[in-house]
Amino acid sequence: MRSLNGGRGPGFGRIDPAEYLRRANAEIMLIALLEDAEGIEAIDEILSPGGVDLVLPGPGDLSQSYGVPWQVRHPRVQEAVRTLREACARHTVPFCAMSTTPERRAQWRADGVTAFVVGEDRDLTARALRGHLARTAGRE
């Protein structure tokens, strides 16, 4: 049973609730979010049985797991992300890259990646609010 609470799911009121339920049930995905060293080490076991539709790394939490909190560009964290990408290629499971710059997206695309997280709701909302405040204050 799925919650009938409105909000993000039905497009903040832009999608008919009954249509949303039909589509949501037809489009369910199993996404593996890997956020610790143990998950990286077990990636082949996680993907071997099949059924995973997408793999998403959590670089911030991975950095903490490797003892270098918020150093998402630390070599150990980057190696873990590459390990996930390589495992996805071996198991033919799509990999979703965290990518905040056009240059990094181009690098991932060159590696065959087609799914991207380009921001998250809190950061995007905060950035939009700061821009709005700057415009209304005449500081553009």
C-alpha positions as a LaTeX table, in Angstrom:
\begin{tabular}{lrrr}
\hline
Residue & $x$ (\AA) & $y$ (\AA) & $z$ (\AA) \\
\hline
Met1 & 0.00 & 0.00 & 0.00 \\
Arg2 & 1.37 & 3.34 & $-1.00$ \\
Ser3 & 0.73 & 6.52 & 0.96 \\
Leu4 & $-1.95$ & 8.73 & $-0.53$ \\
Asn5 & $-0.34$ & 11.87 & 0.86 \\
Gly6 & 0.15 & 14.49 & $-1.86$ \\
Gly7 & 3.30 & 16.40 & $-2.54$ \\
Arg8 & 6.33 & 15.56 & $-4.61$ \\
Gly9 & 5.03 & 12.26 & $-5.95$ \\
Pro10 & 2.01 & 13.60 & $-7.82$ \\
Gly11 & 3.97 & 16.60 & $-9.09$ \\
Phe12 & 2.76 & 18.99 & $-6.37$ \\
Gly13 & $-0.77$ & 18.80 & $-7.74$ \\
Arg14 & 0.10 & 18.72 & $-11.45$ \\
Ile15 & $-0.61$ & 15.00 & $-11.88$ \\
Asp16 & $-4.02$ & 13.46 & $-11.25$ \\
Pro17 & $-3.65$ & 11.38 & $-8.04$ \\
Ala18 & $-5.18$ & 8.25 & $-9.61$ \\
Glu19 & $-2.86$ & 8.59 & $-12.63$ \\
Tyr20 & 0.09 & 9.05 & $-10.27$ \\
Leu21 & $-0.73$ & 5.77 & $-8.48$ \\
Arg22 & $-1.02$ & 3.91 & $-11.79$ \\
Arg23 & 2.28 & 5.30 & $-13.08$ \\
Ala24 & 4.11 & 4.88 & $-9.76$ \\
Asn25 & 3.13 & 1.22 & $-9.56$ \\
Ala26 & 4.18 & 0.64 & $-13.19$ \\
Glu27 & 7.51 & 2.47 & $-12.85$ \\
Ile28 & 8.93 & 1.11 & $-9.59$ \\
Met29 & 12.72 & 0.86 & $-9.55$ \\
Leu30 & 15.10 & $-0.78$ & $-7.11$ \\
Ile31 & 18.00 & 1.64 & $-6.62$ \\
Ala32 & 21.00 & 0.62 & $-4.54$ \\
Leu33 & 22.45 & 3.61 & $-2.68$ \\
Leu34 & 25.98 & 2.68 & $-1.58$ \\
Glu35 & 27.25 & 4.82 & 1.28 \\
Asp36 & 29.82 & 2.77 & 3.18 \\
Ala37 & 32.97 & 0.72 & 2.67 \\
Glu38 & 31.13 & $-2.52$ & 3.46 \\
Gly39 & 28.73 & $-1.89$ & 0.59 \\
Ile40 & 31.59 & $-1.19$ & $-1.81$ \\
Glu41 & 33.29 & $-4.44$ & $-0.82$ \\
Ala42 & 30.03 & $-6.37$ & $-1.35$ \\
Ile43 & 29.00 & $-4.73$ & $-4.63$ \\
Asp44 & 29.37 & $-7.92$ & $-6.70$ \\
Glu45 & 27.26 & $-9.83$ & $-4.17$ \\
Ile46 & 24.66 & $-7.06$ & $-4.24$ \\
Leu47 & 24.42 & $-7.04$ & $-8.04$ \\
Ser48 & 24.88 & $-10.75$ & $-8.80$ \\
Pro49 & 21.34 & $-11.91$ & $-8.10$ \\
Gly50 & 19.91 & $-9.29$ & $-10.45$ \\
Gly51 & 16.93 & $-7.07$ & $-9.83$ \\
Val52 & 18.84 & $-3.85$ & $-9.12$ \\
Asp53 & 17.78 & $-1.18$ & $-11.63$ \\
Leu54 & 20.36 & 1.49 & $-10.80$ \\
Val55 & 23.36 & 2.05 & $-8.53$ \\
Leu56 & 23.93 & 5.41 & $-6.89$ \\
Pro57 & 27.02 & 6.25 & $-4.83$ \\
Gly58 & 26.78 & 8.43 & $-1.73$ \\
Pro59 & 30.18 & 10.18 & $-1.78$ \\
Gly60 & 29.59 & 12.23 & 1.37 \\
Asp61 & 28.75 & 9.20 & 3.48 \\
Leu62 & 31.45 & 7.16 & 1.74 \\
Ser63 & 34.00 & 9.78 & 2.80 \\
Gln64 & 32.91 & 9.36 & 6.40 \\
Ser65 & 33.05 & 5.59 & 6.10 \\
Tyr66 & 36.66 & 5.85 & 4.90 \\
Gly67 & 37.64 & 8.20 & 7.73 \\
Val68 & 37.88 & 11.37 & 5.62 \\
Pro69 & 34.55 & 13.16 & 6.30 \\
Trp70 & 33.37 & 15.48 & 3.51 \\
Gln71 & 36.52 & 14.89 & 1.45 \\
Val72 & 34.51 & 13.55 & $-1.48$ \\
Arg73 & 37.48 & 14.05 & $-3.82$ \\
His74 & 39.82 & 12.07 & $-1.58$ \\
Pro75 & 41.54 & 9.30 & $-3.61$ \\
Arg76 & 39.97 & 6.55 & $-1.48$ \\
Val77 & 36.46 & 7.91 & $-2.04$ \\
Gln78 & 37.08 & 8.38 & $-5.76$ \\
Glu79 & 38.43 & 4.81 & $-5.95$ \\
Ala80 & 35.26 & 3.52 & $-4.26$ \\
Val81 & 33.08 & 5.37 & $-6.78$ \\
Arg82 & 35.15 & 3.92 & $-9.66$ \\
Thr83 & 34.77 & 0.46 & $-8.10$ \\
Leu84 & 31.00 & 0.89 & $-8.19$ \\
Arg85 & 31.09 & 2.10 & $-11.80$ \\
Glu86 & 33.22 & $-0.87$ & $-12.88$ \\
Ala87 & 30.95 & $-3.34$ & $-11.06$ \\
Cys88 & 27.91 & $-1.81$ & $-12.74$ \\
Ala89 & 29.57 & $-2.27$ & $-16.13$ \\
Arg90 & 30.36 & $-5.93$ & $-15.35$ \\
His91 & 26.78 & $-6.61$ & $-14.25$ \\
Thr92 & 25.15 & $-4.38$ & $-16.91$ \\
Val93 & 23.41 & $-2.28$ & $-14.27$ \\
Pro94 & 23.11 & 1.46 & $-14.91$ \\
Phe95 & 25.30 & 3.68 & $-12.73$ \\
Cys96 & 24.13 & 7.13 & $-11.63$ \\
Ala97 & 26.95 & 9.63 & $-11.18$ \\
Met98 & 26.93 & 12.52 & $-8.71$ \\
Ser99 & 27.99 & 15.35 & $-10.95$ \\
Thr100 & 27.79 & 19.05 & $-10.17$ \\
Thr101 & 29.86 & 20.44 & $-13.06$ \\
Pro102 & 29.44 & 20.21 & $-16.83$ \\
Glu103 & 33.07 & 19.06 & $-17.13$ \\
Arg104 & 32.57 & 16.13 & $-14.76$ \\
Arg105 & 29.32 & 15.14 & $-16.51$ \\
Ala106 & 31.21 & 15.13 & $-19.82$ \\
Gln107 & 33.82 & 12.80 & $-18.31$ \\
Trp108 & 31.15 & 10.45 & $-17.01$ \\
Arg109 & 29.29 & 10.54 & $-20.34$ \\
Ala110 & 32.52 & 9.60 & $-22.11$ \\
Asp111 & 32.60 & 6.57 & $-19.80$ \\
Gly112 & 29.08 & 5.60 & $-20.88$ \\
Val113 & 27.18 & 6.94 & $-17.88$ \\
Thr114 & 23.72 & 8.27 & $-18.77$ \\
Ala115 & 22.12 & 8.92 & $-15.35$ \\
Phe116 & 23.14 & 11.86 & $-13.20$ \\
Val117 & 22.33 & 13.54 & $-9.91$ \\
Val118 & 22.97 & 17.20 & $-10.66$ \\
Gly119 & 21.87 & 18.56 & $-7.31$ \\
Glu120 & 19.55 & 17.86 & $-4.45$ \\
Asp121 & 16.41 & 19.64 & $-3.36$ \\
Arg122 & 17.86 & 21.55 & $-0.40$ \\
Asp123 & 20.84 & 22.92 & $-2.31$ \\
Leu124 & 18.79 & 23.77 & $-5.40$ \\
Thr125 & 16.12 & 25.47 & $-3.30$ \\
Ala126 & 18.70 & 27.42 & $-1.27$ \\
Arg127 & 20.48 & 28.53 & $-4.46$ \\
Ala128 & 17.18 & 29.66 & $-6.01$ \\
Leu129 & 16.23 & 31.54 & $-2.83$ \\
Arg130 & 19.63 & 33.29 & $-2.66$ \\
Gly131 & 19.24 & 34.32 & $-6.32$ \\
His132 & 15.72 & 35.56 & $-5.70$ \\
Leu133 & 16.83 & 37.57 & $-2.66$ \\
Ala134 & 19.73 & 39.06 & $-4.63$ \\
Arg135 & 17.39 & 40.06 & $-7.48$ \\
Thr136 & 14.79 & 41.62 & $-5.17$ \\
Ala137 & 17.51 & 43.51 & $-3.28$ \\
Gly138 & 19.01 & 44.73 & $-6.58$ \\
Arg139 & 22.35 & 42.93 & $-6.05$ \\
Glu140 & 22.42 & 40.85 & $-9.22$ \\
\hline
\end{tabular}
